[in-house]
XYZ file of N, CA, C and O in Angstrom:
572
model
N 54.096 75.009 8.194
C 54.616 74.929 6.846
C 54.116 76.141 6.101
O 52.927 76.389 6.059
N 55.001 76.834 5.543
C 54.638 78.016 4.779
C 53.948 77.563 3.496
O 54.382 76.618 2.836
N 52.859 78.227 3.107
C 52.230 77.870 1.844
C 53.215 78.009 0.690
O 53.939 78.979 0.600
N 53.226 77.044 -0.158
C 54.171 77.050 -1.264
C 53.647 77.808 -2.472
O 54.392 78.139 -3.361
N 52.381 78.085 -2.508
C 51.827 78.778 -3.661
C 51.136 77.806 -4.586
O 51.458 76.630 -4.625
N 50.149 78.302 -5.310
C 49.356 77.467 -6.190
C 50.193 76.669 -7.173
O 51.080 77.197 -7.805
N 49.894 75.387 -7.299
C 50.560 74.541 -8.274
C 51.771 73.811 -7.755
O 52.136 72.766 -8.268
N 52.412 74.328 -6.727
C 53.606 73.664 -6.215
C 53.254 72.335 -5.567
O 53.884 71.323 -5.821
N 52.237 72.329 -4.707
C 51.886 71.094 -4.015
C 51.263 70.061 -4.936
O 51.299 68.874 -4.654
N 50.694 70.489 -6.030
C 50.097 69.543 -6.972
C 51.156 68.885 -7.850
O 50.870 67.917 -8.549
N 52.363 69.422 -7.821
C 53.410 68.897 -8.682
C 53.455 69.573 -10.033
O 54.223 69.200 -10.911
N 52.631 70.593 -10.192
C 52.563 71.310 -11.458
C 53.892 71.996 -11.780
O 54.310 72.060 -12.928
N 54.553 72.507 -10.729
C 55.836 73.185 -10.905
C 56.922 72.410 -10.174
O 56.684 71.812 -9.128
N 58.117 72.447 -10.721
C 59.266 71.803 -10.085
C 60.532 72.469 -10.606
O 60.473 73.307 -11.508
N 61.671 72.075 -10.051
C 62.934 72.609 -10.574
C 63.088 72.252 -12.052
O 63.613 73.020 -12.839
N 62.613 71.070 -12.403
C 62.730 70.608 -13.789
C 61.706 71.296 -14.699
O 61.917 71.403 -15.901
N 60.569 71.732 -14.116
C 59.524 72.396 -14.899
C 59.047 73.632 -14.125
O 58.023 73.600 -13.460
N 59.815 74.726 -14.202
C 59.498 75.910 -13.407
C 58.271 76.688 -13.879
O 57.761 77.526 -13.155
N 57.777 76.422 -15.096
C 56.560 77.097 -15.555
C 55.788 76.168 -16.476
O 56.335 75.220 -17.031
N 54.516 76.476 -16.620
C 53.626 75.688 -17.461
C 52.908 76.656 -18.388
O 52.361 77.665 -17.930
N 52.916 76.368 -19.692
C 52.241 77.248 -20.653
C 50.775 77.426 -20.279
O 50.086 76.463 -19.931
N 50.332 78.669 -20.331
C 48.937 78.971 -20.043
C 48.617 79.131 -18.567
O 47.484 79.444 -18.219
N 49.595 78.936 -17.705
C 49.312 79.078 -16.275
C 49.553 80.518 -15.833
O 50.279 81.272 -16.472
N 48.936 80.870 -14.738
C 49.051 82.230 -14.197
C 50.502 82.578 -13.897
O 50.946 83.692 -14.140
N 51.274 81.649 -13.386
C 52.658 81.934 -12.996
C 53.578 82.151 -14.203
O 54.666 82.680 -14.049
N 53.154 81.769 -15.383
C 53.973 82.008 -16.565
C 54.050 83.499 -16.869
O 55.108 84.026 -17.181
N 52.917 84.182 -16.754
C 52.858 85.608 -17.084
C 52.924 86.519 -15.858
O 53.425 87.629 -15.935
N 52.395 86.049 -14.735
C 52.351 86.855 -13.514
C 52.700 85.964 -12.337
O 51.878 85.179 -11.881
N 53.920 86.061 -11.889
C 54.395 85.207 -10.807
C 53.948 85.790 -9.467
O 54.712 86.426 -8.746
N 52.662 85.580 -9.145
C 52.082 86.147 -7.933
C 51.170 85.123 -7.285
O 50.455 84.434 -7.996
N 51.174 84.998 -5.985
C 51.988 85.755 -5.039
C 53.442 85.320 -5.122
O 53.747 84.218 -5.562
N 54.343 86.193 -4.667
C 55.761 85.840 -4.724
C 56.045 84.631 -3.843
O 55.520 84.522 -2.740
N 56.851 83.736 -4.355
C 57.212 82.511 -3.653
C 58.718 82.327 -3.768
O 59.284 82.505 -4.846
N 59.364 81.989 -2.666
C 60.775 81.623 -2.703
C 60.823 80.223 -3.312
O 60.655 79.227 -2.618
N 61.027 80.167 -4.601
C 60.918 78.890 -5.317
C 61.932 77.849 -4.852
O 61.605 76.672 -4.709
N 63.165 78.259 -4.624
C 64.171 77.284 -4.179
C 63.769 76.661 -2.847
O 63.896 75.466 -2.648
N 63.273 77.487 -1.949
C 62.811 76.983 -0.658
C 61.605 76.060 -0.856
O 61.501 74.994 -0.244
N 60.679 76.457 -1.717
C 59.506 75.628 -2.003
C 59.924 74.288 -2.597
O 59.409 73.234 -2.201
N 60.881 74.300 -3.519
C 61.345 73.047 -4.124
C 61.982 72.133 -3.072
O 61.801 70.909 -3.117
N 62.711 72.710 -2.129
C 63.319 71.909 -1.057
C 62.244 71.256 -0.194
O 62.354 70.081 0.173
N 61.199 72.010 0.133
C 60.097 71.461 0.938
C 59.372 70.372 0.159
O 59.069 69.305 0.695
N 59.121 70.631 -1.120
C 58.419 69.654 -1.962
C 59.218 68.362 -2.068
O 58.649 67.265 -2.060
N 60.542 68.448 -2.100
C 61.370 67.241 -2.178
C 61.155 66.351 -0.947
O 61.036 65.128 -1.064
N 61.071 66.968 0.225
C 60.823 66.211 1.460
C 59.421 65.610 1.428
O 59.220 64.435 1.742
N 58.440 66.420 1.013
C 57.070 65.934 0.920
C 56.949 64.793 -0.090
O 56.240 63.812 0.155
N 57.649 64.923 -1.213
C 57.575 63.899 -2.266
C 58.118 62.566 -1.777
O 57.508 61.515 -2.010
N 59.242 62.613 -1.088
C 59.827 61.376 -0.563
C 58.870 60.710 0.439
O 58.648 59.502 0.389
N 58.282 61.509 1.307
C 57.346 60.978 2.292
C 56.084 60.447 1.604
O 55.543 59.405 1.991
N 55.616 61.158 0.588
C 54.428 60.722 -0.144
C 54.662 59.378 -0.822
O 53.782 58.504 -0.802
N 55.838 59.192 -1.399
C 56.153 57.908 -2.041
C 56.136 56.780 -1.020
O 55.623 55.695 -1.293
N 56.680 57.018 0.168
C 56.695 56.008 1.225
C 55.278 55.655 1.685
O 55.003 54.518 2.047
N 54.385 56.627 1.664
C 53.026 56.436 2.159
C 52.034 56.105 1.038
O 50.845 55.982 1.296
N 52.531 55.998 -0.183
C 51.683 55.773 -1.353
C 50.556 56.811 -1.399
O 49.380 56.489 -1.511
N 50.967 58.048 -1.276
C 50.044 59.178 -1.274
C 50.586 60.236 -2.215
O 51.647 60.062 -2.818
N 49.864 61.321 -2.331
C 50.342 62.436 -3.143
C 51.021 63.462 -2.244
O 50.823 63.471 -1.022
N 51.786 64.337 -2.862
C 52.448 65.421 -2.132
C 51.395 66.284 -1.430
O 51.541 66.641 -0.258
N 50.324 66.605 -2.135
C 49.266 67.436 -1.550
C 48.637 66.749 -0.341
O 48.353 67.395 0.670
N 48.428 65.447 -0.417
C 47.841 64.725 0.710
C 48.739 64.776 1.942
O 48.257 64.982 3.058
N 50.033 64.616 1.757
C 50.950 64.672 2.897
C 50.979 66.086 3.474
O 50.965 66.266 4.694
N 50.991 67.092 2.623
C 50.990 68.478 3.099
C 49.716 68.782 3.887
O 49.765 69.383 4.972
N 48.576 68.356 3.375
C 47.317 68.576 4.090
C 47.279 67.782 5.393
O 46.804 68.282 6.420
N 47.796 66.570 5.371
C 47.859 65.768 6.591
C 48.718 66.456 7.639
O 48.374 66.485 8.828
N 49.852 67.027 7.204
C 50.721 67.756 8.146
C 49.927 68.883 8.806
O 50.000 69.078 10.007
N 49.162 69.626 8.007
C 48.346 70.708 8.563
C 47.342 70.171 9.578
O 47.159 70.745 10.649
N 46.701 69.063 9.245
C 45.698 68.482 10.142
C 46.302 67.969 11.443
O 45.588 67.824 12.433
N 47.600 67.695 11.453
C 48.291 67.240 12.664
C 48.698 68.396 13.583
O 49.173 68.161 14.695
N 48.541 69.645 13.135
C 48.963 70.796 13.928
C 47.887 71.143 14.954
O 46.720 71.304 14.600
N 48.286 71.256 16.206
C 47.311 71.528 17.262
C 46.639 72.896 17.099
O 45.504 73.074 17.522
N 47.311 73.839 16.496
C 46.741 75.182 16.326
C 45.781 75.266 15.146
O 45.056 76.249 15.005
N 45.751 74.258 14.317
C 44.894 74.281 13.131
C 43.549 73.654 13.477
O 43.487 72.501 13.903
N 42.486 74.427 13.291
C 41.149 73.910 13.576
C 40.402 73.495 12.316
O 39.450 72.727 12.384
N 40.825 74.014 11.177
C 40.219 73.612 9.914
C 41.197 73.928 8.784
O 42.079 74.757 8.939
N 41.004 73.237 7.687
C 41.844 73.453 6.509
C 40.914 73.779 5.350
O 39.961 73.047 5.074
N 41.179 74.886 4.702
C 40.372 75.284 3.544
C 41.092 74.816 2.296
O 42.260 75.130 2.086
N 40.401 74.051 1.496
C 41.002 73.535 0.272
C 40.313 74.172 -0.928
O 39.160 74.578 -0.858
N 41.040 74.251 -2.019
C 40.486 74.795 -3.252
C 40.735 73.813 -4.372
O 41.863 73.366 -4.564
N 39.701 73.447 -5.060
C 39.846 72.490 -6.151
C 39.071 72.965 -7.373
O 38.138 73.762 -7.261
N 39.490 72.446 -8.507
C 38.775 72.726 -9.754
C 37.978 71.502 -10.209
O 36.998 71.629 -10.922
N 38.448 70.336 -9.808
C 37.826 69.096 -10.283
C 37.475 68.188 -9.101
O 38.105 68.232 -8.055
N 36.488 67.337 -9.293
C 36.045 66.418 -8.245
C 37.177 65.465 -7.837
O 37.289 65.085 -6.664
N 38.059 65.122 -8.778
C 39.182 64.246 -8.466
C 40.109 64.903 -7.436
O 40.651 64.239 -6.548
N 40.304 66.213 -7.573
C 41.133 66.941 -6.613
C 40.479 66.950 -5.231
O 41.156 66.802 -4.214
N 39.169 67.110 -5.198
C 38.448 67.086 -3.929
C 38.607 65.723 -3.258
O 38.917 65.640 -2.061
N 38.409 64.661 -4.026
C 38.564 63.304 -3.484
C 39.988 63.080 -2.960
O 40.180 62.493 -1.890
N 40.973 63.553 -3.718
C 42.370 63.419 -3.300
C 42.619 64.168 -1.990
O 43.228 63.634 -1.070
N 42.120 65.393 -1.906
C 42.324 66.187 -0.701
C 41.643 65.552 0.514
O 42.205 65.545 1.608
N 40.448 65.025 0.330
C 39.754 64.356 1.427
C 40.551 63.137 1.889
O 40.574 62.802 3.072
N 41.255 62.486 0.961
C 42.094 61.334 1.302
C 43.202 61.664 2.287
O 43.728 60.787 2.970
N 43.543 62.939 2.414
C 44.583 63.353 3.367
C 44.174 63.062 4.796
O 45.032 62.908 5.674
N 42.873 62.969 5.062
C 42.411 62.720 6.429
C 42.739 61.317 6.910
O 42.689 61.053 8.113
N 43.101 60.426 6.002
C 43.422 59.046 6.407
C 44.916 58.831 6.620
O 45.326 57.763 7.054
N 45.721 59.820 6.312
C 47.177 59.685 6.437
C 47.604 60.051 7.851
O 47.295 61.130 8.345
N 48.312 59.146 8.488
C 48.838 59.391 9.835
C 50.343 59.596 9.727
O 51.045 58.817 9.089
N 50.812 60.652 10.358
C 52.241 60.963 10.354
C 52.814 60.680 11.734
O 52.207 61.017 12.749
N 53.990 60.067 11.763
C 54.660 59.775 13.027
C 55.290 61.057 13.574
O 55.430 62.046 12.850
N 55.701 61.018 14.829
C 56.393 62.171 15.415
C 57.660 62.501 14.624
O 57.982 63.658 14.404
N 58.381 61.464 14.203
C 59.611 61.684 13.420
C 59.284 62.339 12.083
O 59.994 63.246 11.631
N 58.221 61.912 11.437
C 57.825 62.509 10.156
C 57.374 63.956 10.351
O 57.719 64.828 9.549
N 56.616 64.201 11.413
C 56.196 65.572 11.703
C 57.404 66.467 11.941
O 57.460 67.591 11.445
N 58.385 65.954 12.681
C 59.599 66.738 12.947
C 60.358 67.026 11.647
O 60.852 68.134 11.441
N 60.442 66.035 10.773
C 61.112 66.219 9.480
C 60.422 67.319 8.675
O 61.087 68.201 8.117
N 59.100 67.285 8.627
C 58.358 68.307 7.891
C 58.461 69.670 8.569
O 58.572 70.695 7.889
N 58.450 69.685 9.895
C 58.608 70.953 10.617
C 59.953 71.592 10.297
O 60.041 72.803 10.065
N 60.994 70.803 10.302
C 62.338 71.332 10.005
C 62.442 71.809 8.563
O 63.019 72.853 8.284
N 61.899 71.021 7.634
C 61.985 71.377 6.215
C 61.248 72.677 5.923
O 61.677 73.465 5.074
N 60.146 72.908 6.631
C 59.305 74.069 6.322
C 59.457 75.215 7.308
O 58.748 76.215 7.204
N 60.385 75.095 8.217
C 60.596 76.124 9.231
C 60.895 77.469 8.572
O 61.738 77.576 7.689
N 60.173 78.483 9.026
C 60.395 79.820 8.477
C 61.732 80.363 8.953
O 62.096 80.172 10.118
N 62.456 81.044 8.083
C 63.715 81.645 8.520
C 63.442 82.762 9.527
O 62.425 83.450 9.430
N 64.333 82.903 10.476
C 64.183 83.957 11.477
C 64.308 85.319 10.812
O 65.108 85.509 9.901
N 63.495 86.256 11.261
C 63.550 87.616 10.749
C 64.032 88.542 11.850
O 63.974 88.208 13.024
N 64.490 89.709 11.457
C 64.946 90.697 12.412
C 63.769 91.113 13.293
O 62.678 91.289 12.784
N 63.907 91.250 14.574
C 65.134 91.195 15.357
C 65.403 89.830 15.972
O 66.377 89.655 16.681
N 64.542 88.838 15.717
C 64.682 87.566 16.412
C 65.978 86.834 16.083
O 66.493 86.100 16.916
N 66.536 87.041 14.900
C 67.757 86.323 14.569
C 68.984 86.920 15.244
O 70.034 86.293 15.311
N 68.888 88.117 15.770
C 70.042 88.783 16.367
C 70.616 87.948 17.512
O 71.821 87.813 17.642
N 69.756 87.377 18.336
C 70.215 86.561 19.459
C 70.959 85.316 19.028
O 71.731 84.743 19.803
N 70.752 84.878 17.793
C 71.411 83.676 17.293
C 72.739 83.964 16.613
O 73.462 83.049 16.248
N 73.059 85.217 16.436
C 74.254 85.561 15.676
C 75.520 85.283 16.469
O 75.561 85.435 17.688
N 76.548 84.880 15.772
C 77.810 84.489 16.394
C 78.440 85.616 17.204
O 78.977 85.397 18.274
N 78.346 86.860 16.723
C 79.004 87.939 17.452
C 78.365 88.163 18.815
O 79.030 88.563 19.754
N 77.082 87.890 18.936
C 76.427 88.024 20.241
C 76.976 86.972 21.188
O 77.291 87.254 22.336
N 77.146 85.740 20.689
C 77.699 84.673 21.516
C 79.126 85.001 21.926
O 79.510 84.815 23.081
N 79.916 85.507 20.997
C 81.299 85.849 21.308
C 81.377 86.995 22.316
O 82.197 86.977 23.219
N 80.518 87.985 22.151
C 80.530 89.137 23.057
C 80.138 88.730 24.467
O 80.763 89.140 25.440
N 79.120 87.894 24.576
C 78.678 87.501 25.911
C 79.671 86.536 26.546
O 79.842 86.535 27.753
N 80.366 85.739 25.742
C 81.369 84.820 26.282
C 82.583 85.586 26.793
O 83.284 85.134 27.685
N 82.814 86.778 26.249
C 83.965 87.579 26.648
C 83.712 88.430 27.879
O 84.524 89.273 28.234
N 82.585 88.244 28.533
C 82.320 88.969 29.757
C 81.531 90.252 29.572
O 81.242 90.948 30.528
N 81.175 90.567 28.335
C 80.370 91.761 28.107
C 78.936 91.429 28.526
O 78.435 90.351 28.264
N 78.296 92.343 29.190
C 76.931 92.103 29.656
C 76.019 91.749 28.488
O 76.134 92.328 27.411
N 75.156 90.821 28.720
C 74.214 90.356 27.708
C 73.021 91.307 27.683
O 72.209 91.310 28.599
N 72.893 92.140 26.628
C 71.812 93.124 26.599
C 70.434 92.478 26.456
O 69.443 93.087 26.761
N 70.381 91.248 25.990
C 69.093 90.605 25.780
C 68.495 90.151 27.110
O 67.314 90.282 27.351
N 69.314 89.631 28.014
C 68.781 89.109 29.265
C 69.014 90.047 30.449
O 68.595 89.765 31.550
N 69.718 91.154 30.240
C 70.006 92.088 31.318
C 68.733 92.847 31.676
O 68.032 93.350 30.805
N 68.410 92.930 32.983
C 67.239 93.697 33.376
C 67.431 95.163 33.016
O 68.524 95.709 33.087
N 66.364 95.794 32.654
C 66.408 97.196 32.266
C 65.513 97.967 33.232
O 64.397 97.561 33.518
N 66.028 99.073 33.733
C 65.181 99.925 34.563
C 65.051 101.266 33.859
O 65.993 101.783 33.279
N 63.853 101.779 33.916
C 63.584 103.068 33.281
C 63.113 104.006 34.376
O 62.235 103.674 35.173
N 63.710 105.154 34.416
C 63.285 106.127 35.417
C 62.891 107.418 34.727
O 63.479 107.801 33.714
N 61.898 108.041 35.288
C 61.445 109.321 34.734
C 62.349 110.409 35.247
O 62.742 110.413 36.398
N 62.722 111.342 34.414
C 63.584 112.454 34.827
C 62.836 113.726 34.802
O 61.980 114.040 34.132
């Protein structure tokens, strides 16, 4: 799951409330965040959080803790209540279906050159008998 940026997981920002007076993002929107994508991810997290009687942040942290590549999660809080809430994420269990839903919602878009293989023209070209440059063996000879 791509980090959504400060305040998004806490519910501080939403489509209905894109900024908060006195917050850093009101005057300096940094780091840059694809807000529409973040709002879409938050919507999935919010629905799951309601089902689990948890917070959005707890479900997001639980998702991280379920990742085999993650060995630790660093949390940042300003208040003891936030710390207690974040620690509560360790008690949330996500099913395989829930993990898959969150994986799909937060999947990073393919970047060049990896998306080239997925493009329709590549499929059409290879279906028409043109050699597939991606899987064709390449030999290099010194001249």
